Amino acid sequence: QVQLVESGGGLVQAGGSLRLSCAASGRVISIYTMGWYRQAPEKQRELVASITNFGTTTYGDSVKGRFTISRDNAKNTVYLQMNSLQPGDTAVYYCNCRVLTATQGFQNYEGQGTRVTVSS
């Protein structure tokens, strides 16, 4: 019904930057919350950042001041600009969206994940 395609992960040195993108396609009427979670080995999954359709943002404590989330509603796309990356940011990042679909009402969808590796 709805597909989320993530891009922008990769390998970067500490102090560097990356920009993640996630585009939603399919039977989308509108998207309420768009966000990013991350999962590192042997760590709990955590919220990185989220943004509502009104532009209200929420950030995890560990990324405040370094990461910025934004969205382009016309393109059903959410972005995560990650600056001052640290080895502790190494994880698989998952895009997660709450979508109003044409046939199933509100549903949560998640992408396949994009890996971010920060070397020291």
mmCIF file of C-alpha atoms in Angstrom:
data_model
loop_
_atom_site.group_PDB
_atom_site.id
_atom_site.type_symbol
_atom_site.label_atom_id
_atom_site.label_comp_id
_atom_site.label_asym_id
_atom_site.label_seq_id
_atom_site.Cartn_x
_atom_site.Cartn_y
_atom_site.Cartn_z
ATOM 1 C CA GLN A 1 0.000 0.000 0.000
ATOM 2 C CA VAL A 2 2.642 2.472 1.098
ATOM 3 C CA GLN A 3 6.366 2.250 0.548
ATOM 4 C CA LEU A 4 9.076 4.161 2.353
ATOM 5 C CA VAL A 5 12.404 4.438 0.574
ATOM 6 C CA GLU A 6 15.369 5.636 2.593
ATOM 7 C CA SER A 7 18.674 6.925 1.297
ATOM 8 C CA GLY A 8 21.755 8.788 2.420
ATOM 9 C CA GLY A 9 23.430 6.428 4.854
ATOM 10 C CA GLY A 10 27.075 5.532 4.666
ATOM 11 C CA LEU A 11 30.469 5.742 6.296
ATOM 12 C CA VAL A 12 31.732 9.043 7.656
ATOM 13 C CA GLN A 13 34.495 10.159 9.984
ATOM 14 C CA ALA A 14 33.733 11.597 13.393
ATOM 15 C CA GLY A 15 32.825 15.250 13.101
ATOM 16 C CA GLY A 16 31.396 14.767 9.635
ATOM 17 C CA SER A 17 27.877 15.123 8.295
ATOM 18 C CA LEU A 18 25.302 13.034 6.484
ATOM 19 C CA ARG A 19 21.811 13.734 5.235
ATOM 20 C CA LEU A 20 19.187 11.006 5.275
ATOM 21 C CA SER A 21 16.075 11.104 3.120
ATOM 22 C CA CYS A 22 12.901 9.058 3.222
ATOM 23 C CA ALA A 23 10.243 9.274 0.538
ATOM 24 C CA ALA A 24 6.769 7.809 0.917
ATOM 25 C CA SER A 25 4.853 6.579 -2.095
ATOM 26 C CA GLY A 26 1.738 4.575 -2.821
ATOM 27 C CA ARG A 27 -1.824 5.122 -1.638
ATOM 28 C CA VAL A 28 -1.011 8.135 0.516
ATOM 29 C CA ILE A 29 -3.636 10.737 1.289
ATOM 30 C CA SER A 30 -1.626 12.559 3.899
ATOM 31 C CA ILE A 31 1.140 11.934 6.399
ATOM 32 C CA TYR A 32 0.872 12.974 10.004
ATOM 33 C CA THR A 33 4.113 12.213 11.796
ATOM 34 C CA MET A 34 7.360 11.458 10.010
ATOM 35 C CA GLY A 35 10.376 10.424 11.992
ATOM 36 C CA TRP A 36 13.577 8.518 12.379
ATOM 37 C CA TYR A 37 14.481 5.798 14.854
ATOM 38 C CA ARG A 38 17.805 4.056 15.172
ATOM 39 C CA GLN A 39 18.979 0.678 16.341
ATOM 40 C CA ALA A 40 22.578 0.060 17.324
ATOM 41 C CA PRO A 41 23.976 -3.376 18.185
ATOM 42 C CA GLU A 42 23.132 -4.400 21.729
ATOM 43 C CA LYS A 43 21.309 -1.143 22.366
ATOM 44 C CA GLN A 44 17.641 -0.320 22.630
ATOM 45 C CA ARG A 45 15.891 1.201 19.683
ATOM 46 C CA GLU A 46 15.553 4.929 20.223
ATOM 47 C CA LEU A 47 13.770 7.867 18.714
ATOM 48 C CA VAL A 48 16.140 10.164 16.875
ATOM 49 C CA ALA A 49 13.717 12.824 15.719
ATOM 50 C CA SER A 50 10.174 13.305 14.515
ATOM 51 C CA ILE A 51 8.135 16.028 12.882
ATOM 52 C CA THR A 52 4.380 16.435 12.593
ATOM 53 C CA ASN A 53 2.488 17.804 9.610
ATOM 54 C CA PHE A 54 2.243 21.065 11.564
ATOM 55 C CA GLY A 55 6.038 21.248 11.827
ATOM 56 C CA THR A 56 6.325 20.369 15.502
ATOM 57 C CA THR A 57 9.630 18.615 16.078
ATOM 58 C CA THR A 58 10.885 16.263 18.755
ATOM 59 C CA TYR A 59 14.507 15.177 19.225
ATOM 60 C CA GLY A 60 16.232 12.527 21.258
ATOM 61 C CA ASP A 61 18.450 13.984 23.959
ATOM 62 C CA SER A 62 21.618 12.576 22.432
ATOM 63 C CA VAL A 63 21.145 14.376 19.103
ATOM 64 C CA LYS A 64 19.762 17.740 20.177
ATOM 65 C CA GLY A 65 21.768 20.565 18.700
ATOM 66 C CA ARG A 66 23.449 18.290 16.137
ATOM 67 C CA PHE A 67 20.622 16.826 14.067
ATOM 68 C CA THR A 68 17.829 18.647 12.258
ATOM 69 C CA ILE A 69 14.667 17.054 10.910
ATOM 70 C CA SER A 70 12.610 18.629 8.137
ATOM 71 C CA ARG A 71 9.964 17.571 5.649
ATOM 72 C CA ASP A 72 8.658 18.445 2.218
ATOM 73 C CA ASN A 73 4.938 17.730 2.258
ATOM 74 C CA ALA A 74 4.611 18.156 -1.503
ATOM 75 C CA LYS A 75 7.109 15.330 -1.983
ATOM 76 C CA ASN A 76 6.015 13.212 1.015
ATOM 77 C CA THR A 77 9.643 13.241 2.057
ATOM 78 C CA VAL A 78 11.377 13.645 5.390
ATOM 79 C CA TYR A 79 15.019 14.580 5.836
ATOM 80 C CA LEU A 80 17.475 14.200 8.682
ATOM 81 C CA GLN A 81 20.530 16.436 8.567
ATOM 82 C CA MET A 82 23.152 14.969 10.863
ATOM 83 C CA ASN A 83 26.111 17.137 11.822
ATOM 84 C CA SER A 84 28.999 16.616 14.226
ATOM 85 C CA LEU A 85 28.559 12.873 13.955
ATOM 86 C CA GLN A 86 30.092 10.727 16.660
ATOM 87 C CA PRO A 87 30.901 7.014 16.799
ATOM 88 C CA GLY A 88 27.947 6.659 19.179
ATOM 89 C CA ASP A 89 25.667 7.621 16.282
ATOM 90 C CA THR A 90 26.562 4.405 14.469
ATOM 91 C CA ALA A 91 23.347 2.486 13.909
ATOM 92 C CA VAL A 92 20.745 1.458 11.395
ATOM 93 C CA TYR A 93 18.340 4.348 10.927
ATOM 94 C CA TYR A 94 14.698 3.612 10.188
ATOM 95 C CA CYS A 95 12.173 6.004 8.730
ATOM 96 C CA ASN A 96 8.765 5.723 10.378
ATOM 97 C CA CYS A 97 5.615 7.476 9.236
ATOM 98 C CA ARG A 98 1.998 7.623 10.309
ATOM 99 C CA VAL A 99 0.088 7.716 7.069
ATOM 100 C CA LEU A 100 -3.535 8.268 6.158
ATOM 101 C CA THR A 101 -4.094 5.811 3.327
ATOM 102 C CA ALA A 102 -6.808 5.622 0.734
ATOM 103 C CA THR A 103 -8.125 2.280 1.932
ATOM 104 C CA GLN A 104 -6.918 1.508 5.475
ATOM 105 C CA GLY A 105 -7.187 4.745 7.394
ATOM 106 C CA PHE A 106 -4.195 5.686 9.540
ATOM 107 C CA GLN A 107 -1.367 3.171 9.493
ATOM 108 C CA ASN A 108 2.242 3.203 10.675
ATOM 109 C CA TYR A 109 4.866 2.283 8.124
ATOM 110 C CA GLU A 110 8.586 1.778 8.459
ATOM 111 C CA GLY A 111 11.356 1.628 5.903
ATOM 112 C CA GLN A 112 13.999 -1.057 5.493
ATOM 113 C CA GLY A 113 16.623 0.994 7.253
ATOM 114 C CA THR A 114 19.807 2.706 6.164
ATOM 115 C CA ARG A 115 23.117 2.087 7.885
ATOM 116 C CA VAL A 116 25.190 4.920 9.285
ATOM 117 C CA THR A 117 28.720 4.178 10.415
ATOM 118 C CA VAL A 118 30.864 6.826 12.097
ATOM 119 C CA SER A 119 34.556 6.062 12.428
ATOM 120 C CA SER A 120 36.735 7.594 15.111
#
